[in-house]
XYZ file of C-alpha atoms in Angstrom:
150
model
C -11.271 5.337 -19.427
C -8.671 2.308 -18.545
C -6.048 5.070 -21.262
C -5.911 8.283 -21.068
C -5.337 9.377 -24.354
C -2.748 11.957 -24.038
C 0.599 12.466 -25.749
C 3.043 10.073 -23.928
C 4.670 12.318 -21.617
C 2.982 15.002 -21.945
C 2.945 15.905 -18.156
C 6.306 17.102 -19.051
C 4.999 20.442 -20.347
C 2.631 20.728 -17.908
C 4.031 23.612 -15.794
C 0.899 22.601 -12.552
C 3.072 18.845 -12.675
C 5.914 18.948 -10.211
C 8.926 17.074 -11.820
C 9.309 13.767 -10.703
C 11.813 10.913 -11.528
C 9.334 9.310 -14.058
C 12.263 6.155 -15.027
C 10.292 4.231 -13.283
C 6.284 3.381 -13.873
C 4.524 5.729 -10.711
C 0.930 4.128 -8.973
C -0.738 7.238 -7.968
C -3.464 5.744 -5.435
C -5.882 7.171 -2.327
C -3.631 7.373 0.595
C -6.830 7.493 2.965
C -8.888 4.160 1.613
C -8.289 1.423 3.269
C -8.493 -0.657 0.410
C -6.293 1.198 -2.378
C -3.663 2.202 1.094
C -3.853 -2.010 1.046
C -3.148 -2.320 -2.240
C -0.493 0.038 -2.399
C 1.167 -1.587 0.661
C 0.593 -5.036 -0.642
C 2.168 -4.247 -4.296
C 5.586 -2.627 -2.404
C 5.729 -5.638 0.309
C 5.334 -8.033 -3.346
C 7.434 -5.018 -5.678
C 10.995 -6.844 -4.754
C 13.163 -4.857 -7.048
C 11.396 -1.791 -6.392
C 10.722 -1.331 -9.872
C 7.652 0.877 -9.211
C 7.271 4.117 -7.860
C 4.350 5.347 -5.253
C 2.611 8.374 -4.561
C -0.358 9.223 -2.631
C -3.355 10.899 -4.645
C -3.876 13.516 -1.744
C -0.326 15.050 -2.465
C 0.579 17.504 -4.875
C 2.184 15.541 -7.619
C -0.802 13.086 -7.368
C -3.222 15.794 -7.856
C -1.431 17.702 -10.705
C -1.547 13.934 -12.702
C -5.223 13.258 -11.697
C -6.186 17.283 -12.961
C -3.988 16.975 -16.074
C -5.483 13.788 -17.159
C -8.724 14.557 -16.582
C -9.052 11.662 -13.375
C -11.490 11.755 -11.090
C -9.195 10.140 -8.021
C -13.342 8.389 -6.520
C -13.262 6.751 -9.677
C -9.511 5.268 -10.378
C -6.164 5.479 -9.383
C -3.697 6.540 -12.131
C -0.947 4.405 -13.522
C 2.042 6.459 -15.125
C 4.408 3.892 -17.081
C 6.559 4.791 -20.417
C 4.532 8.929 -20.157
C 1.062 7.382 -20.557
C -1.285 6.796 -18.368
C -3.592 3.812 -17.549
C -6.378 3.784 -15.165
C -9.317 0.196 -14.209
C -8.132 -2.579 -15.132
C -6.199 -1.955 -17.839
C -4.072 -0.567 -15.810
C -3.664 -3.182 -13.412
C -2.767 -5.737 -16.373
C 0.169 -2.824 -17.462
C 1.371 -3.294 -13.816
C 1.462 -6.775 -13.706
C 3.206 -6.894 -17.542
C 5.681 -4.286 -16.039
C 6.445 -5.945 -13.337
C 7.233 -9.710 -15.385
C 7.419 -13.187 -13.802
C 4.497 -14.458 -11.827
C 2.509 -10.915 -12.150
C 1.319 -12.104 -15.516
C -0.486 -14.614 -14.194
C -2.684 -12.083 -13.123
C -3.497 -11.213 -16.649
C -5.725 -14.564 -17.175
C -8.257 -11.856 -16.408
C -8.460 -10.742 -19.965
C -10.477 -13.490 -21.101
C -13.486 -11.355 -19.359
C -14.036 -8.310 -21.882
C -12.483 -5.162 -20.513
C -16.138 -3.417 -20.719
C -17.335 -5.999 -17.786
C -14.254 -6.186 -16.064
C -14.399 -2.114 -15.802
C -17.325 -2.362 -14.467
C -16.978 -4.674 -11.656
C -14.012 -2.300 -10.777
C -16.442 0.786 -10.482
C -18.862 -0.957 -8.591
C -15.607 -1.252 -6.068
C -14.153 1.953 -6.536
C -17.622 3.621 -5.776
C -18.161 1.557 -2.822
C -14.714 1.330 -1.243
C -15.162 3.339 1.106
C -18.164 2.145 2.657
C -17.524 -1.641 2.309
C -13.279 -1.120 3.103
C -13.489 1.979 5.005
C -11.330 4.966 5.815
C -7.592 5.198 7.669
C -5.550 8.211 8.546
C -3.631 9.093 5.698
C -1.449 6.040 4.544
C -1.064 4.472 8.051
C -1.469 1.504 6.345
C 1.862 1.561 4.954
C 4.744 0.732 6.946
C 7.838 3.457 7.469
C 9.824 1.700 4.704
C 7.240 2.261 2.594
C 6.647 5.143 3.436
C 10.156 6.222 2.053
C 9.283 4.896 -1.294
C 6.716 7.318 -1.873
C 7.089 10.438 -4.118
């Protein structure tokens, strides 16, 4: 399910969504796995221009997005950018477009077919916690980044 086929914005009318400043593209992502906390830490430290939003799948507005698009947060983190939303890999290559200059280098990976590429990412997402482990709640992040969450 790399898009969730959904009007764009629809979250909008979706009265269990708290409002959020959606201007900018938002990374929902589990604040408790060691490797998406990483990843989320890595992208801000990398995110110069702060031209993406963060919030923590364990909070309310990343639970509302994850139950109104029909997400199951053990299988992907959510991608929000221009009201739709992207989830795999698919959604990593959105992020990388999104964020311009040397991020698209990252998208060399779409000479693998999505269907394979998809599924090396489930392999990882249902393993991550036993290969990456599990931290407190986004210690992983540092108090700066911390502020840049939703």
């Amino acid at each position: 399910m790399p898009e969730v086929s959904i009007h764009p914005y629809s979250y909008r009318q979706d009265p269990a969504v708290p409002d959020y400043d959606d201007t900018k593209p938002l990374f929902v992502f589990d604040g408790v796995c060691v490797l998406c906390s990483g990843g989320a830490s890595w992208l801000m430290k990398y995110d110069k221009q702060a031209r993406v939003n963060f919030a923590p799948a364990q909070e309310a507005l990343g639970q509302a997005l994850y139950a109104h698009y029909g997400v199951i947060m053990d299988e992907s983190y959510l991608l929000i950018a221009n009201g739709r939303a992207y989830t795999a890999t698919r959604g990593y290559l959105e992020l990388c477009k999104l964020l311009g200059g040397a991020w698209h280098l990252f998208r060399a990976v779409t000479i693998l077919p999505e269907s394979l590429r998809d599924r090396a990412y489930a392999l990882i997402a249902r393993n991550r916690y036993r290969w990456f482990g599990k931290t407190e709640y986004c210690t992983l992040l540092t108090a700066d980044q911390r502020s840049r969450l939703l």
